PDB file of C-alpha atoms in Angstrom:
ATOM      1  CA  MET D   1      10.991 -23.871 -23.838  1.00  0.00           C
ATOM      2  CA  ALA D   2      13.023 -24.519 -20.700  1.00  0.00           C
ATOM      3  CA  LEU D   3      15.282 -22.698 -18.278  1.00  0.00           C
ATOM      4  CA  GLU D   4      18.259 -22.917 -20.614  1.00  0.00           C
ATOM      5  CA  ASP D   5      16.341 -20.684 -23.009  1.00  0.00           C
ATOM      6  CA  ALA D   6      17.033 -17.770 -20.644  1.00  0.00           C
ATOM      7  CA  LYS D   7      20.399 -17.498 -22.426  1.00  0.00           C
ATOM      8  CA  THR D   8      18.688 -16.304 -25.590  1.00  0.00           C
ATOM      9  CA  LYS D   9      15.096 -15.442 -24.663  1.00  0.00           C
ATOM     10  CA  ILE D  10      14.395 -11.855 -23.651  1.00  0.00           C
ATOM     11  CA  ASP D  11      11.489  -9.433 -23.778  1.00  0.00           C
ATOM     12  CA  ASP D  12       8.814 -12.070 -24.268  1.00  0.00           C
ATOM     13  CA  ALA D  13       6.293  -9.287 -23.799  1.00  0.00           C
ATOM     14  CA  PHE D  14       7.169  -8.198 -27.323  1.00  0.00           C
ATOM     15  CA  THR D  15       9.013 -11.060 -28.979  1.00  0.00           C
ATOM     16  CA  ARG D  16       6.907 -14.132 -28.229  1.00  0.00           C
ATOM     17  CA  GLU D  17       4.821 -15.348 -31.143  1.00  0.00           C
ATOM     18  CA  ASP D  18       2.515 -17.833 -29.393  1.00  0.00           C
ATOM     19  CA  LEU D  19      -0.041 -16.446 -26.942  1.00  0.00           C
ATOM     20  CA  LYS D  20       0.042 -19.674 -24.930  1.00  0.00           C
ATOM     21  CA  GLY D  21       2.758 -21.299 -22.870  1.00  0.00           C
ATOM     22  CA  LEU D  22       5.097 -20.558 -19.986  1.00  0.00           C
ATOM     23  CA  SER D  23       7.983 -18.103 -20.261  1.00  0.00           C
ATOM     24  CA  PHE D  24      11.660 -18.533 -19.440  1.00  0.00           C
ATOM     25  CA  GLU D  25      13.759 -15.405 -19.284  1.00  0.00           C
ATOM     26  CA  ASN D  26      15.802 -13.985 -16.456  1.00  0.00           C
ATOM     27  CA  ALA D  27      13.432 -12.662 -13.802  1.00  0.00           C
ATOM     28  CA  PHE D  28      15.610  -9.587 -13.292  1.00  0.00           C
ATOM     29  CA  ALA D  29      15.621  -8.572 -16.960  1.00  0.00           C
ATOM     30  CA  GLY D  30      13.333  -7.913 -19.876  1.00  0.00           C
ATOM     31  CA  ALA D  31      10.044  -6.100 -20.376  1.00  0.00           C
ATOM     32  CA  THR D  32       7.860  -6.637 -17.343  1.00  0.00           C
ATOM     33  CA  SER D  33       4.445  -7.469 -18.688  1.00  0.00           C
ATOM     34  CA  PHE D  34       2.223  -9.437 -16.338  1.00  0.00           C
ATOM     35  CA  LEU D  35       3.582 -13.013 -16.208  1.00  0.00           C
ATOM     36  CA  ARG D  36       5.663 -12.169 -19.323  1.00  0.00           C
ATOM     37  CA  ARG D  37       2.512 -12.337 -21.420  1.00  0.00           C
ATOM     38  CA  LYS D  38       2.575 -10.686 -24.823  1.00  0.00           C
ATOM     39  CA  TYR D  39       1.759  -6.977 -24.779  1.00  0.00           C
ATOM     40  CA  THR D  40      -0.852  -6.472 -27.470  1.00  0.00           C
ATOM     41  CA  LYS D  41      -4.089  -4.643 -28.273  1.00  0.00           C
ATOM     42  CA  ASP D  42      -5.049  -7.322 -30.781  1.00  0.00           C
ATOM     43  CA  LEU D  43      -7.827  -9.438 -29.253  1.00  0.00           C
ATOM     44  CA  ALA D  44      -8.003 -11.954 -32.097  1.00  0.00           C
ATOM     45  CA  GLY D  45      -7.814 -15.415 -30.573  1.00  0.00           C
ATOM     46  CA  VAL D  46      -7.428 -14.026 -27.043  1.00  0.00           C
ATOM     47  CA  ASP D  47      -9.220 -15.731 -24.156  1.00  0.00           C
ATOM     48  CA  LEU D  48      -8.238 -13.438 -21.296  1.00  0.00           C
ATOM     49  CA  ALA D  49      -6.756  -9.946 -21.167  1.00  0.00           C
ATOM     50  CA  VAL D  50      -4.874  -8.699 -18.117  1.00  0.00           C
ATOM     51  CA  THR D  51      -5.123  -4.933 -17.958  1.00  0.00           C
ATOM     52  CA  GLY D  52      -4.147  -2.152 -15.580  1.00  0.00           C
ATOM     53  CA  VAL D  53      -5.953   0.896 -14.214  1.00  0.00           C
ATOM     54  CA  PRO D  54      -3.269   3.148 -12.657  1.00  0.00           C
ATOM     55  CA  PHE D  55      -5.778   5.381 -10.886  1.00  0.00           C
ATOM     56  CA  ASP D  56      -6.120   6.679  -7.345  1.00  0.00           C
ATOM     57  CA  GLN D  57      -8.106   9.713  -6.457  1.00  0.00           C
ATOM     58  CA  ALA D  58      -9.070   9.901  -2.796  1.00  0.00           C
ATOM     59  CA  VAL D  59      -7.993   6.879  -0.800  1.00  0.00           C
ATOM     60  CA  THR D  60      -8.684   7.126   2.924  1.00  0.00           C
ATOM     61  CA  HIS D  61      -5.095   7.584   4.064  1.00  0.00           C
ATOM     62  CA  ARG D  62      -2.172   6.825   1.732  1.00  0.00           C
ATOM     63  CA  THR D  63      -2.208   7.534  -1.990  1.00  0.00           C
ATOM     64  CA  GLY D  64       0.011   5.562  -4.317  1.00  0.00           C
ATOM     65  CA  THR D  65      -2.178   2.806  -5.714  1.00  0.00           C
ATOM     66  CA  ARG D  66      -1.753   4.348  -9.155  1.00  0.00           C
ATOM     67  CA  PHE D  67       1.603   2.551  -9.073  1.00  0.00           C
ATOM     68  CA  GLY D  68      -0.047  -0.768  -8.249  1.00  0.00           C
ATOM     69  CA  PRO D  69      -0.284  -2.186 -11.787  1.00  0.00           C
ATOM     70  CA  ARG D  70       3.391  -1.475 -12.459  1.00  0.00           C
ATOM     71  CA  ALA D  71       4.510  -3.064  -9.180  1.00  0.00           C
ATOM     72  CA  ILE D  72       2.300  -6.133  -9.634  1.00  0.00           C
ATOM     73  CA  ARG D  73       3.672  -6.695 -13.125  1.00  0.00           C
ATOM     74  CA  GLU D  74       7.239  -6.496 -11.828  1.00  0.00           C
ATOM     75  CA  ALA D  75       6.489  -8.871  -8.958  1.00  0.00           C
ATOM     76  CA  SER D  76       4.882 -11.343 -11.365  1.00  0.00           C
ATOM     77  CA  THR D  77       8.180 -11.949 -13.150  1.00  0.00           C
ATOM     78  CA  LEU D  78       8.962 -14.583 -10.512  1.00  0.00           C
ATOM     79  CA  GLN D  79       5.922 -16.657 -11.477  1.00  0.00           C
ATOM     80  CA  PRO D  80       5.819 -17.538 -15.215  1.00  0.00           C
ATOM     81  CA  TYR D  81       8.285 -20.459 -15.200  1.00  0.00           C
ATOM     82  CA  ASP D  82       5.996 -23.131 -13.737  1.00  0.00           C
ATOM     83  CA  PRO D  83       2.303 -23.975 -13.648  1.00  0.00           C
ATOM     84  CA  PRO D  84       0.631 -22.489 -10.554  1.00  0.00           C
ATOM     85  CA  TYR D  85       1.254 -24.694  -7.542  1.00  0.00           C
ATOM     86  CA  GLY D  86      -1.696 -26.708  -6.309  1.00  0.00           C
ATOM     87  CA  TRP D  87      -3.761 -26.630  -9.491  1.00  0.00           C
ATOM     88  CA  ASP D  88      -3.790 -29.676 -11.741  1.00  0.00           C
ATOM     89  CA  PHE D  89      -3.571 -27.636 -14.947  1.00  0.00           C
ATOM     90  CA  ASP D  90      -1.660 -24.724 -16.431  1.00  0.00           C
ATOM     91  CA  PRO D  91      -3.972 -21.891 -17.556  1.00  0.00           C
ATOM     92  CA  LEU D  92      -1.158 -20.125 -19.399  1.00  0.00           C
ATOM     93  CA  SER D  93      -0.671 -23.137 -21.651  1.00  0.00           C
ATOM     94  CA  GLU D  94      -4.352 -23.918 -22.171  1.00  0.00           C
ATOM     95  CA  PHE D  95      -5.635 -20.387 -22.715  1.00  0.00           C
ATOM     96  CA  ALA D  96      -4.421 -17.393 -24.706  1.00  0.00           C
ATOM     97  CA  VAL D  97      -3.665 -14.797 -22.021  1.00  0.00           C
ATOM     98  CA  ILE D  98      -2.257 -11.389 -22.930  1.00  0.00           C
ATOM     99  CA  ASP D  99      -1.261  -8.173 -21.215  1.00  0.00           C
ATOM    100  CA  TYR D 100      -3.529  -5.540 -22.752  1.00  0.00           C
ATOM    101  CA  GLY D 101      -1.702  -2.654 -21.121  1.00  0.00           C
ATOM    102  CA  ASP D 102      -3.317   0.142 -19.147  1.00  0.00           C
ATOM    103  CA  VAL D 103      -6.343   2.402 -19.407  1.00  0.00           C
ATOM    104  CA  ALA D 104      -5.418   5.802 -20.824  1.00  0.00           C
ATOM    105  CA  PHE D 105      -6.899   8.880 -19.184  1.00  0.00           C
ATOM    106  CA  ASP D 106      -6.174  12.551 -18.540  1.00  0.00           C
ATOM    107  CA  TYR D 107      -5.146  12.826 -14.881  1.00  0.00           C
ATOM    108  CA  ALA D 108      -6.377  16.446 -14.872  1.00  0.00           C
ATOM    109  CA  LYS D 109      -9.908  15.435 -15.932  1.00  0.00           C
ATOM    110  CA  VAL D 110     -10.753  13.000 -13.168  1.00  0.00           C
ATOM    111  CA  TRP D 111     -14.480  13.115 -13.940  1.00  0.00           C
ATOM    112  CA  GLU D 112     -13.846  11.509 -17.332  1.00  0.00           C
ATOM    113  CA  THR D 113     -12.033   8.512 -15.901  1.00  0.00           C
ATOM    114  CA  PRO D 114     -15.028   6.316 -14.923  1.00  0.00           C
ATOM    115  CA  GLY D 115     -16.423   6.351 -18.452  1.00  0.00           C
ATOM    116  CA  LEU D 116     -13.002   5.603 -19.905  1.00  0.00           C
ATOM    117  CA  ILE D 117     -12.540   2.596 -17.598  1.00  0.00           C
ATOM    118  CA  GLU D 118     -15.990   1.258 -18.465  1.00  0.00           C
ATOM    119  CA  ALA D 119     -15.385   1.679 -22.207  1.00  0.00           C
ATOM    120  CA  HIS D 120     -11.956   0.043 -21.916  1.00  0.00           C
ATOM    121  CA  ILE D 121     -13.363  -3.072 -20.236  1.00  0.00           C
ATOM    122  CA  ALA D 122     -16.449  -3.141 -22.465  1.00  0.00           C
ATOM    123  CA  GLY D 123     -14.201  -3.120 -25.518  1.00  0.00           C
ATOM    124  CA  ILE D 124     -12.293  -6.153 -24.285  1.00  0.00           C
ATOM    125  CA  LEU D 125     -15.508  -8.017 -23.470  1.00  0.00           C
ATOM    126  CA  ALA D 126     -16.907  -7.151 -26.894  1.00  0.00           C
ATOM    127  CA  GLY D 127     -13.770  -8.665 -28.398  1.00  0.00           C
ATOM    128  CA  GLY D 128     -14.660 -11.971 -26.796  1.00  0.00           C
ATOM    129  CA  ALA D 129     -12.087 -11.997 -23.976  1.00  0.00           C
ATOM    130  CA  GLY D 130     -12.472 -11.901 -20.214  1.00  0.00           C
ATOM    131  CA  THR D 131     -10.509  -9.530 -18.009  1.00  0.00           C
ATOM    132  CA  VAL D 132      -8.377  -9.564 -14.898  1.00  0.00           C
ATOM    133  CA  THR D 133      -7.643  -6.001 -13.855  1.00  0.00           C
ATOM    134  CA  LEU D 134      -4.739  -4.646 -11.806  1.00  0.00           C
ATOM    135  CA  GLY D 135      -5.502  -1.486  -9.804  1.00  0.00           C
ATOM    136  CA  GLY D 136      -5.701   1.206  -8.728  1.00  0.00           C
ATOM    137  CA  ASP D 137      -8.002   2.270  -5.891  1.00  0.00           C
ATOM    138  CA  HIS D 138     -11.176   0.322  -5.273  1.00  0.00           C
ATOM    139  CA  PHE D 139     -13.395   2.794  -7.092  1.00  0.00           C
ATOM    140  CA  ILE D 140     -12.259   1.277 -10.386  1.00  0.00           C
ATOM    141  CA  THR D 141     -14.368  -1.815  -9.716  1.00  0.00           C
ATOM    142  CA  LEU D 142     -17.599   0.193 -10.175  1.00  0.00           C
ATOM    143  CA  PRO D 143     -17.114   1.095 -13.861  1.00  0.00           C
ATOM    144  CA  ILE D 144     -15.756  -2.407 -14.470  1.00  0.00           C
ATOM    145  CA  LEU D 145     -18.948  -3.855 -12.986  1.00  0.00           C
ATOM    146  CA  LYS D 146     -20.997  -1.599 -15.266  1.00  0.00           C
ATOM    147  CA  ALA D 147     -19.307  -3.124 -18.308  1.00  0.00           C
ATOM    148  CA  TYR D 148     -19.732  -6.659 -16.985  1.00  0.00           C
ATOM    149  CA  ALA D 149     -23.374  -6.188 -15.973  1.00  0.00           C
ATOM    150  CA  GLU D 150     -24.145  -4.917 -19.449  1.00  0.00           C
ATOM    151  CA  LYS D 151     -23.038  -8.299 -20.781  1.00  0.00           C
ATOM    152  CA  PHE D 152     -23.991 -10.711 -18.002  1.00  0.00           C
ATOM    153  CA  GLY D 153     -26.751  -8.942 -16.082  1.00  0.00           C
ATOM    154  CA  PRO D 154     -26.614  -8.437 -12.292  1.00  0.00           C
ATOM    155  CA  LEU D 155     -23.578 -10.242 -10.919  1.00  0.00           C
ATOM    156  CA  ALA D 156     -22.675 -12.092  -7.770  1.00  0.00           C
ATOM    157  CA  LEU D 157     -19.875 -10.065  -6.208  1.00  0.00           C
ATOM    158  CA  ILE D 158     -17.184 -11.930  -4.269  1.00  0.00           C
ATOM    159  CA  GLN D 159     -15.325  -9.203  -2.381  1.00  0.00           C
ATOM    160  CA  PHE D 160     -12.239  -9.768  -0.258  1.00  0.00           C
ATOM    161  CA  ASP D 161     -11.746  -6.630   1.813  1.00  0.00           C
ATOM    162  CA  ALA D 162     -11.246  -5.054   5.230  1.00  0.00           C
ATOM    163  CA  HIS D 163     -14.056  -2.616   4.442  1.00  0.00           C
ATOM    164  CA  SER D 164     -17.544  -3.222   3.107  1.00  0.00           C
ATOM    165  CA  ASP D 165     -17.545  -0.069   0.911  1.00  0.00           C
ATOM    166  CA  THR D 166     -21.300   0.213   1.369  1.00  0.00           C
ATOM    167  CA  TRP D 167     -21.358   3.637   3.002  1.00  0.00           C
ATOM    168  CA  GLN D 168     -24.417   5.437   1.706  1.00  0.00           C
ATOM    169  CA  ASP D 169     -23.736   7.937  -1.061  1.00  0.00           C
ATOM    170  CA  ASP D 170     -26.525   8.950  -3.412  1.00  0.00           C
ATOM    171  CA  ASP D 171     -24.421  11.391  -5.411  1.00  0.00           C
ATOM    172  CA  PHE D 172     -23.610   9.101  -8.308  1.00  0.00           C
ATOM    173  CA  GLU D 173     -21.201  11.612  -9.825  1.00  0.00           C
ATOM    174  CA  ARG D 174     -18.848  11.293  -6.845  1.00  0.00           C
ATOM    175  CA  ILE D 175     -15.753   9.163  -7.414  1.00  0.00           C
ATOM    176  CA  ASP D 176     -15.212   7.392  -4.109  1.00  0.00           C
ATOM    177  CA  HIS D 177     -13.504   4.092  -3.332  1.00  0.00           C
ATOM    178  CA  GLY D 178     -15.558   3.679  -0.141  1.00  0.00           C
ATOM    179  CA  THR D 179     -19.029   3.714  -1.695  1.00  0.00           C
ATOM    180  CA  PHE D 180     -18.668   1.637  -4.838  1.00  0.00           C
ATOM    181  CA  VAL D 181     -20.574  -1.388  -3.492  1.00  0.00           C
ATOM    182  CA  TYR D 182     -23.499   0.772  -2.336  1.00  0.00           C
ATOM    183  CA  LYS D 183     -23.698   2.313  -5.785  1.00  0.00           C
ATOM    184  CA  ALA D 184     -23.336  -1.050  -7.519  1.00  0.00           C
ATOM    185  CA  ILE D 185     -26.341  -2.295  -5.518  1.00  0.00           C
ATOM    186  CA  LYS D 186     -28.413   0.801  -6.231  1.00  0.00           C
ATOM    187  CA  LEU D 187     -27.578   0.644  -9.944  1.00  0.00           C
ATOM    188  CA  GLY D 188     -28.585  -3.021 -10.104  1.00  0.00           C
ATOM    189  CA  LEU D 189     -25.107  -4.155 -11.138  1.00  0.00           C
ATOM    190  CA  ILE D 190     -24.881  -6.833  -8.448  1.00  0.00           C
ATOM    191  CA  ASP D 191     -27.346  -9.075  -6.625  1.00  0.00           C
ATOM    192  CA  PRO D 192     -26.569  -8.571  -2.918  1.00  0.00           C
ATOM    193  CA  GLY D 193     -28.312 -11.811  -1.962  1.00  0.00           C
ATOM    194  CA  LYS D 194     -25.862 -13.717  -4.172  1.00  0.00           C
ATOM    195  CA  SER D 195     -22.865 -11.619  -3.125  1.00  0.00           C
ATOM    196  CA  VAL D 196     -20.437 -12.044  -0.260  1.00  0.00           C
ATOM    197  CA  GLN D 197     -17.811  -9.907   1.468  1.00  0.00           C
ATOM    198  CA  VAL D 198     -14.922 -11.753   3.103  1.00  0.00           C
ATOM    199  CA  GLY D 199     -12.442 -10.462   5.684  1.00  0.00           C
ATOM    200  CA  ILE D 200     -14.472  -7.430   6.795  1.00  0.00           C
ATOM    201  CA  ARG D 201     -13.266  -5.865  10.045  1.00  0.00           C
ATOM    202  CA  THR D 202     -14.607  -2.304  10.103  1.00  0.00           C
ATOM    203  CA  THR D 203     -18.002  -1.074  11.252  1.00  0.00           C
ATOM    204  CA  ASN D 204     -20.694  -0.092   8.767  1.00  0.00           C
ATOM    205  CA  PRO D 205     -24.268   0.722   9.822  1.00  0.00           C
ATOM    206  CA  ASP D 206     -25.964  -1.034   6.900  1.00  0.00           C
ATOM    207  CA  SER D 207     -24.916  -4.033   4.797  1.00  0.00           C
ATOM    208  CA  TRP D 208     -27.644  -3.361   2.203  1.00  0.00           C
ATOM    209  CA  GLY D 209     -28.356  -7.075   1.946  1.00  0.00           C
ATOM    210  CA  MET D 210     -24.781  -8.212   1.349  1.00  0.00           C
ATOM    211  CA  ASN D 211     -23.642 -11.451   2.989  1.00  0.00           C
ATOM    212  CA  ILE D 212     -20.689 -10.771   5.282  1.00  0.00           C
ATOM    213  CA  ILE D 213     -18.045 -13.237   6.465  1.00  0.00           C
ATOM    214  CA  ASP D 214     -15.860 -11.126   8.692  1.00  0.00           C
ATOM    215  CA  ALA D 215     -12.187 -11.750   9.407  1.00  0.00           C
ATOM    216  CA  ARG D 216     -12.889 -13.278  12.805  1.00  0.00           C
ATOM    217  CA  SER D 217     -15.206 -15.833  11.197  1.00  0.00           C
ATOM    218  CA  VAL D 218     -12.457 -16.838   8.784  1.00  0.00           C
ATOM    219  CA  HIS D 219      -9.968 -17.216  11.641  1.00  0.00           C
ATOM    220  CA  GLU D 220     -12.384 -19.247  13.756  1.00  0.00           C
ATOM    221  CA  ASN D 221     -13.919 -21.474  11.069  1.00  0.00           C
ATOM    222  CA  GLY D 222     -10.964 -21.824   8.714  1.00  0.00           C
ATOM    223  CA  PRO D 223     -10.550 -21.329   4.959  1.00  0.00           C
ATOM    224  CA  HIS D 224     -12.158 -24.633   3.906  1.00  0.00           C
ATOM    225  CA  ALA D 225     -15.466 -23.979   5.670  1.00  0.00           C
ATOM    226  CA  THR D 226     -15.395 -20.338   4.587  1.00  0.00           C
ATOM    227  CA  ALA D 227     -14.907 -21.297   0.952  1.00  0.00           C
ATOM    228  CA  ALA D 228     -17.816 -23.736   1.173  1.00  0.00           C
ATOM    229  CA  ARG D 229     -20.009 -20.928   2.502  1.00  0.00           C
ATOM    230  CA  ILE D 230     -18.910 -18.620  -0.328  1.00  0.00           C
ATOM    231  CA  ARG D 231     -19.805 -21.260  -2.924  1.00  0.00           C
ATOM    232  CA  GLU D 232     -23.165 -21.806  -1.224  1.00  0.00           C
ATOM    233  CA  ILE D 233     -24.016 -18.097  -1.361  1.00  0.00           C
ATOM    234  CA  VAL D 234     -22.910 -17.543  -4.944  1.00  0.00           C
ATOM    235  CA  GLY D 235     -24.254 -20.791  -6.408  1.00  0.00           C
ATOM    236  CA  ASP D 236     -23.880 -20.954 -10.185  1.00  0.00           C
ATOM    237  CA  HIS D 237     -24.664 -17.251 -10.699  1.00  0.00           C
ATOM    238  CA  PRO D 238     -22.187 -15.340 -12.904  1.00  0.00           C
ATOM    239  CA  ALA D 239     -19.654 -14.012 -10.415  1.00  0.00           C
ATOM    240  CA  TYR D 240     -17.078 -11.229 -10.362  1.00  0.00           C
ATOM    241  CA  LEU D 241     -14.241 -11.343  -7.802  1.00  0.00           C
ATOM    242  CA  THR D 242     -12.631  -8.208  -6.431  1.00  0.00           C
ATOM    243  CA  PHE D 243      -9.709  -8.511  -4.018  1.00  0.00           C
ATOM    244  CA  ASP D 244      -8.706  -5.425  -2.057  1.00  0.00           C
ATOM    245  CA  ILE D 245      -5.191  -6.201  -0.863  1.00  0.00           C
ATOM    246  CA  ASP D 246      -6.099  -4.794   2.561  1.00  0.00           C
ATOM    247  CA  ALA D 247      -8.133  -7.962   3.064  1.00  0.00           C
ATOM    248  CA  LEU D 248      -4.718  -9.225   4.161  1.00  0.00           C
ATOM    249  CA  ASP D 249      -3.351  -8.229   7.534  1.00  0.00           C
ATOM    250  CA  PRO D 250      -0.779  -5.393   7.337  1.00  0.00           C
ATOM    251  CA  ALA D 251       1.858  -7.917   8.422  1.00  0.00           C
ATOM    252  CA  TYR D 252       1.442  -9.565   5.012  1.00  0.00           C
ATOM    253  CA  ALA D 253       0.562  -6.510   2.902  1.00  0.00           C
ATOM    254  CA  PRO D 254       1.744  -3.220   4.417  1.00  0.00           C
ATOM    255  CA  GLY D 255       1.645  -1.430   1.088  1.00  0.00           C
ATOM    256  CA  THR D 256      -1.997  -0.396   1.024  1.00  0.00           C
ATOM    257  CA  GLY D 257      -3.835   2.875   1.488  1.00  0.00           C
ATOM    258  CA  THR D 258      -6.064   1.600   4.285  1.00  0.00           C
ATOM    259  CA  PRO D 259      -4.308  -0.942   6.555  1.00  0.00           C
ATOM    260  CA  VAL D 260      -6.417  -2.595   9.272  1.00  0.00           C
ATOM    261  CA  TRP D 261      -5.101  -5.147  11.774  1.00  0.00           C
ATOM    262  CA  GLY D 262      -6.621  -8.575  12.331  1.00  0.00           C
ATOM    263  CA  GLY D 263      -6.839  -9.486   8.672  1.00  0.00           C
ATOM    264  CA  LEU D 264      -6.309 -12.623   6.658  1.00  0.00           C
ATOM    265  CA  SER D 265      -2.897 -14.182   6.280  1.00  0.00           C
ATOM    266  CA  SER D 266      -1.553 -14.767   2.799  1.00  0.00           C
ATOM    267  CA  GLY D 267      -1.867 -18.502   3.477  1.00  0.00           C
ATOM    268  CA  GLN D 268      -5.550 -18.176   4.351  1.00  0.00           C
ATOM    269  CA  ALA D 269      -6.175 -16.108   1.235  1.00  0.00           C
ATOM    270  CA  ALA D 270      -4.393 -18.670  -0.946  1.00  0.00           C
ATOM    271  CA  MET D 271      -6.507 -21.488   0.443  1.00  0.00           C
ATOM    272  CA  LEU D 272      -9.734 -19.518   0.148  1.00  0.00           C
ATOM    273  CA  LEU D 273      -9.116 -18.594  -3.467  1.00  0.00           C
ATOM    274  CA  ARG D 274      -8.155 -22.159  -4.342  1.00  0.00           C
ATOM    275  CA  ASP D 275     -11.145 -23.687  -2.561  1.00  0.00           C
ATOM    276  CA  ILE D 276     -13.814 -21.567  -4.237  1.00  0.00           C
ATOM    277  CA  ALA D 277     -12.986 -23.211  -7.569  1.00  0.00           C
ATOM    278  CA  GLY D 278     -16.259 -24.079  -9.200  1.00  0.00           C
ATOM    279  CA  VAL D 279     -17.942 -20.692  -8.908  1.00  0.00           C
ATOM    280  CA  ASN D 280     -18.979 -19.306 -12.295  1.00  0.00           C
ATOM    281  CA  LEU D 281     -16.277 -16.644 -12.419  1.00  0.00           C
ATOM    282  CA  VAL D 282     -16.501 -14.224 -15.354  1.00  0.00           C
ATOM    283  CA  GLY D 283     -13.808 -11.745 -14.301  1.00  0.00           C
ATOM    284  CA  GLY D 284     -11.928 -10.158 -11.446  1.00  0.00           C
ATOM    285  CA  ASP D 285      -9.497  -7.567 -10.159  1.00  0.00           C
ATOM    286  CA  VAL D 286      -6.922  -6.955  -7.445  1.00  0.00           C
ATOM    287  CA  VAL D 287      -6.739  -3.399  -6.131  1.00  0.00           C
ATOM    288  CA  GLU D 288      -5.201  -1.031  -3.551  1.00  0.00           C
ATOM    289  CA  VAL D 289      -1.588  -2.197  -3.886  1.00  0.00           C
ATOM    290  CA  SER D 290       0.359   0.925  -2.888  1.00  0.00           C
ATOM    291  CA  PRO D 291       4.067   0.173  -3.414  1.00  0.00           C
ATOM    292  CA  PRO D 292       5.409   3.468  -1.989  1.00  0.00           C
ATOM    293  CA  PHE D 293       4.455   2.152   1.470  1.00  0.00           C
ATOM    294  CA  ASP D 294       6.148  -1.231   1.161  1.00  0.00           C
ATOM    295  CA  THR D 295       9.817  -1.128   0.269  1.00  0.00           C
ATOM    296  CA  THR D 296      10.045  -4.932   0.569  1.00  0.00           C
ATOM    297  CA  GLY D 297       7.667  -5.498  -2.352  1.00  0.00           C
ATOM    298  CA  ALA D 298       5.698  -8.084  -0.356  1.00  0.00           C
ATOM    299  CA  THR D 299       2.381  -6.395  -1.089  1.00  0.00           C
ATOM    300  CA  ALA D 300       2.987  -6.442  -4.825  1.00  0.00           C
ATOM    301  CA  VAL D 301       4.036 -10.092  -4.596  1.00  0.00           C
ATOM    302  CA  ALA D 302       0.733 -10.844  -2.866  1.00  0.00           C
ATOM    303  CA  GLY D 303      -1.131  -8.899  -5.532  1.00  0.00           C
ATOM    304  CA  ALA D 304       0.580 -10.832  -8.321  1.00  0.00           C
ATOM    305  CA  HIS D 305      -0.329 -14.152  -6.730  1.00  0.00           C
ATOM    306  CA  VAL D 306      -3.941 -13.059  -6.204  1.00  0.00           C
ATOM    307  CA  ALA D 307      -4.165 -12.103  -9.875  1.00  0.00           C
ATOM    308  CA  MET D 308      -2.771 -15.509 -10.862  1.00  0.00           C
ATOM    309  CA  GLU D 309      -5.351 -17.261  -8.677  1.00  0.00           C
ATOM    310  CA  ILE D 310      -8.134 -15.223 -10.304  1.00  0.00           C
ATOM    311  CA  ILE D 311      -6.830 -16.362 -13.695  1.00  0.00           C
ATOM    312  CA  CYS D 312      -6.946 -19.964 -12.480  1.00  0.00           C
ATOM    313  CA  LEU D 313     -10.499 -19.574 -11.188  1.00  0.00           C
ATOM    314  CA  TRP D 314     -11.573 -17.989 -14.464  1.00  0.00           C
ATOM    315  CA  ALA D 315      -9.894 -20.799 -16.416  1.00  0.00           C
ATOM    316  CA  TRP D 316     -11.411 -23.489 -14.177  1.00  0.00           C
ATOM    317  CA  THR D 317     -14.852 -22.129 -15.000  1.00  0.00           C
ATOM    318  CA  ARG D 318     -14.177 -22.500 -18.718  1.00  0.00           C
ATOM    319  CA  ARG D 319     -12.595 -25.939 -18.384  1.00  0.00           C
ATOM    320  CA  THR D 320     -15.617 -27.245 -16.531  1.00  0.00           C
ATOM    321  CA  GLY D 321     -18.261 -25.660 -18.754  1.00  0.00           C
ATOM    322  CA  GLY D 322     -19.297 -22.861 -16.447  1.00  0.00           C
TER     323      GLY D 322
END
């Protein structure tokens, strides 16, 4: 396929037959699956499933992240023509990557949603595929981690965020985006000694053993040194990466529920994600994209690129025998 195929190719999300390969259709047209991957619930032969969780329940300030998966998919239509810049391979051509669609839930029965998310991810993992999830508020990472820990054991969590989300909350029935890391530690889903939070710039009285590289440290030491420190902390432990888009400064990602100044630039984030290649990444997500608060679409563009980098990291692990 090549650019001239845009004259006849359309709706690759439904019409493509091969699960591998780049896509060439007009960016402004067609069904907007993530990266124009095939929409399917059939996991036969699938290596990685991109899926969405359009859920927000009680973000700190600005709701709207339920629209994040849709906006990220639309923004991703600018990306599927070429291999990702800076990597020496094309994960979309080497691996069968699909768009598995979204988690289904009853918006009026919020208490059922965590179990539905966990079952959704567990079903994909049981089918032999990994996942990259588009969110959604940051709570969704907790049930995802439950599914992953069931398969891999306690994980190393690599968290890009403005907030540590370790505020103490011992009511495990509460659905709260600001306490998911605390609960993941208490439930034994992650190993805090092997986990790292990057870009933090809000006060929290207790880190609960998590390694913290705050935003100032990234600015002062640079992405290369920061990435080396992340790799040192995580080692070869099975790792899950969660990227809250508010890890970026509001100048680069205004469309989030919890903007905090002094954050990472998109360039720093791109270098950090690229330079941690080699960690044993088993899955990841990008969350908190709230398109109603960014009419430019820049936040969704950032989210789409983060998701692509997570795919590359996941693929690098498999290419190198991780």
